[in-house]
Structure formats: C-alpha cells, structure tokens
PDB file of C-alpha atoms in Angstrom:
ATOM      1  CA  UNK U   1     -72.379   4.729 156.643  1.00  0.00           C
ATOM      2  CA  UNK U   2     -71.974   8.600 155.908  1.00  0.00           C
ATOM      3  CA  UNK U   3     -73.442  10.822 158.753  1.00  0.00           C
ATOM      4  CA  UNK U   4     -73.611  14.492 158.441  1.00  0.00           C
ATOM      5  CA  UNK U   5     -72.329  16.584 161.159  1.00  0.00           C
ATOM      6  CA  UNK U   6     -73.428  19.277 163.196  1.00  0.00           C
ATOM      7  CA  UNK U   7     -71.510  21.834 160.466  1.00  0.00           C
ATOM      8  CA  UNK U   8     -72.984  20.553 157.447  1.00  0.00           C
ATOM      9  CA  UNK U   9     -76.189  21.931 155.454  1.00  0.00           C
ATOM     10  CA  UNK U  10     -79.376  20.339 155.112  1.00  0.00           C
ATOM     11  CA  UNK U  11     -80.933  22.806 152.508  1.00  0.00           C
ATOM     12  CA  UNK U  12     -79.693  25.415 150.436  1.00  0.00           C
ATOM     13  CA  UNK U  13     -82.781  27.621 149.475  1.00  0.00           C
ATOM     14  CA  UNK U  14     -81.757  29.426 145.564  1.00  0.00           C
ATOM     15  CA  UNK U  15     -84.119  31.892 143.990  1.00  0.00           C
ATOM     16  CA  UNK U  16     -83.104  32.898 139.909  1.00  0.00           C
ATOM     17  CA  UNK U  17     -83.828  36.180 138.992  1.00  0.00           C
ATOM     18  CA  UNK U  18     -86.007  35.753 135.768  1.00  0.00           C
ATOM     19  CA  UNK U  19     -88.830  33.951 134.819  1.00  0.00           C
ATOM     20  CA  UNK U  20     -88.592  30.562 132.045  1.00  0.00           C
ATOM     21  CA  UNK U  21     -89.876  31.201 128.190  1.00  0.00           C
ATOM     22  CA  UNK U  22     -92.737  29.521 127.334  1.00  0.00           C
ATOM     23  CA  UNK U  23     -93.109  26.513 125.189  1.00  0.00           C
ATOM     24  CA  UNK U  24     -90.693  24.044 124.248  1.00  0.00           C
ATOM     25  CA  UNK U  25     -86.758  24.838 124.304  1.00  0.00           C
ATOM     26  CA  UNK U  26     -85.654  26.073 120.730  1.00  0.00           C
ATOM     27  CA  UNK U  27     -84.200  23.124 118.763  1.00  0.00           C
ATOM     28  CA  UNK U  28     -80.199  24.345 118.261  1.00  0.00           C
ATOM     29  CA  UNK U  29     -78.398  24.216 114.831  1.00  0.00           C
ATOM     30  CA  UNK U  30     -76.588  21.035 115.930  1.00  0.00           C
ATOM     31  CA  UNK U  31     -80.022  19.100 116.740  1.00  0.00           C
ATOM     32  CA  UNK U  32     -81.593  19.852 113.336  1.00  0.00           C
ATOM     33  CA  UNK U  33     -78.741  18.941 111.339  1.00  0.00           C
ATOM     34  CA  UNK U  34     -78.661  15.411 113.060  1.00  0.00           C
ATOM     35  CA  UNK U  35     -81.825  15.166 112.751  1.00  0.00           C
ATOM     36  CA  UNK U  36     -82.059  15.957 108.943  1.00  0.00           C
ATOM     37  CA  UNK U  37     -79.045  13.550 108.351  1.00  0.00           C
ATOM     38  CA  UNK U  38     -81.059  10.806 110.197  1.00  0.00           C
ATOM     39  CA  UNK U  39     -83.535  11.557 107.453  1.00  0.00           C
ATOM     40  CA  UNK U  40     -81.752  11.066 104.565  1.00  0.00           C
ATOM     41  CA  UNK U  41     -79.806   8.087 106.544  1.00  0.00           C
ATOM     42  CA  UNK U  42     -76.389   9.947 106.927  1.00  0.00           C
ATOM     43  CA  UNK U  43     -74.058   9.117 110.364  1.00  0.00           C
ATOM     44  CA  UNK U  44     -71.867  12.345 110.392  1.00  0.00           C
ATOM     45  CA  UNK U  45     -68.837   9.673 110.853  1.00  0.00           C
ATOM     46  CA  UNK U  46     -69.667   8.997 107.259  1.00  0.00           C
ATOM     47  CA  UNK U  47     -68.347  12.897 106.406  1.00  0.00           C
ATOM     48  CA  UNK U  48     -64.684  11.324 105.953  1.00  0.00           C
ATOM     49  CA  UNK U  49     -65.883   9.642 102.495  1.00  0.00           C
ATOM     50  CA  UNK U  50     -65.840  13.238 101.063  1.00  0.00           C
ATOM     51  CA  UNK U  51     -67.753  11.869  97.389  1.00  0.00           C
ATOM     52  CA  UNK U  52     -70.059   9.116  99.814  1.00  0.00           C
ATOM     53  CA  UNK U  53     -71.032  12.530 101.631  1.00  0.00           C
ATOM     54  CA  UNK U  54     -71.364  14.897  98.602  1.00  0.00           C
ATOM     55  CA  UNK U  55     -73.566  12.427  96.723  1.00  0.00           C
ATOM     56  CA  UNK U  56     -75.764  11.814  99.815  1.00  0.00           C
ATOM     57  CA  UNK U  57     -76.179  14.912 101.368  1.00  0.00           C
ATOM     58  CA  UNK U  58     -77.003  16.260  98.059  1.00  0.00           C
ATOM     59  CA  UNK U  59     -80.118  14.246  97.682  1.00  0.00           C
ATOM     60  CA  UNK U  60     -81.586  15.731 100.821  1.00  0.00           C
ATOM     61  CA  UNK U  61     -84.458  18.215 100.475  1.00  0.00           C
ATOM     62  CA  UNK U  62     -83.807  21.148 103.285  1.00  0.00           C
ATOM     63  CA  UNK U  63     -87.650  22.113 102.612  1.00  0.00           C
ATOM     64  CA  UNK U  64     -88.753  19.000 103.611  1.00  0.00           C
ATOM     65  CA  UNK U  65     -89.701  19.807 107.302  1.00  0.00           C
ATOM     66  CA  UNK U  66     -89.016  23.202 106.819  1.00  0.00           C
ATOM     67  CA  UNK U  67     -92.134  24.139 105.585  1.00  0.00           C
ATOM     68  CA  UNK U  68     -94.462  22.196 108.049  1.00  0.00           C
ATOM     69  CA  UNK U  69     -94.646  24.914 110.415  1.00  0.00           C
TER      70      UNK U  69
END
C-alpha cells in the first residue's frame, strides 16, 4: 500500500483567470463532417474508393440540418 509522506501535497488550490461561455461547446468542423457522413451512411475509411466516395458523398444534401437552426 502507497502512503504519502510528510513532503507530499494533499491539495493544490488553482484559480483560471476568465470566466466559461455560455451554452453548449461549439460543434468543430471535424464533428459535423462525421456527423453528416453518418447521415448519408459514409465511414471516412471508405474515402480510399475515390468513385464509391464521389458517388456517395455527392448525394448528400449540406442544407439538410443546416437550415434547422
């Protein structure tokens, strides 16, 4: 069993300069696009079949969720 010593520290008190934004986190480039490929039922392994991805991809509507603000 681990015992802490005499020298070790029990609490390390941390103040951030800055208050959080409200609301939820932005969603980042990355986590839209996998989400829109889950959409149209894409895996972005898939992207190595160049015409496979072309003829997918192309069928997805970018406005789809877009415009449900």
């Amino acid at each position: 069993m681990l015992r802490a010593t005499k020298q070790s520290v029990e609490k390390i008190e941390f103040e951030v300069p800055g208050k959080r934004p409200r609301g939820r986190p932005r969603q980042r480039w990355a986590d839209r696009l996998h989400k829109d490929l889950k959409i149209v039922g894409l895996h972005p392994d898939q992207a190595h079949e160049r015409s496979k991805w072309r003829l997918q991809s192309r069928r997805a509507d970018p406005a789809t969720t877009w415009d449900k603000r």
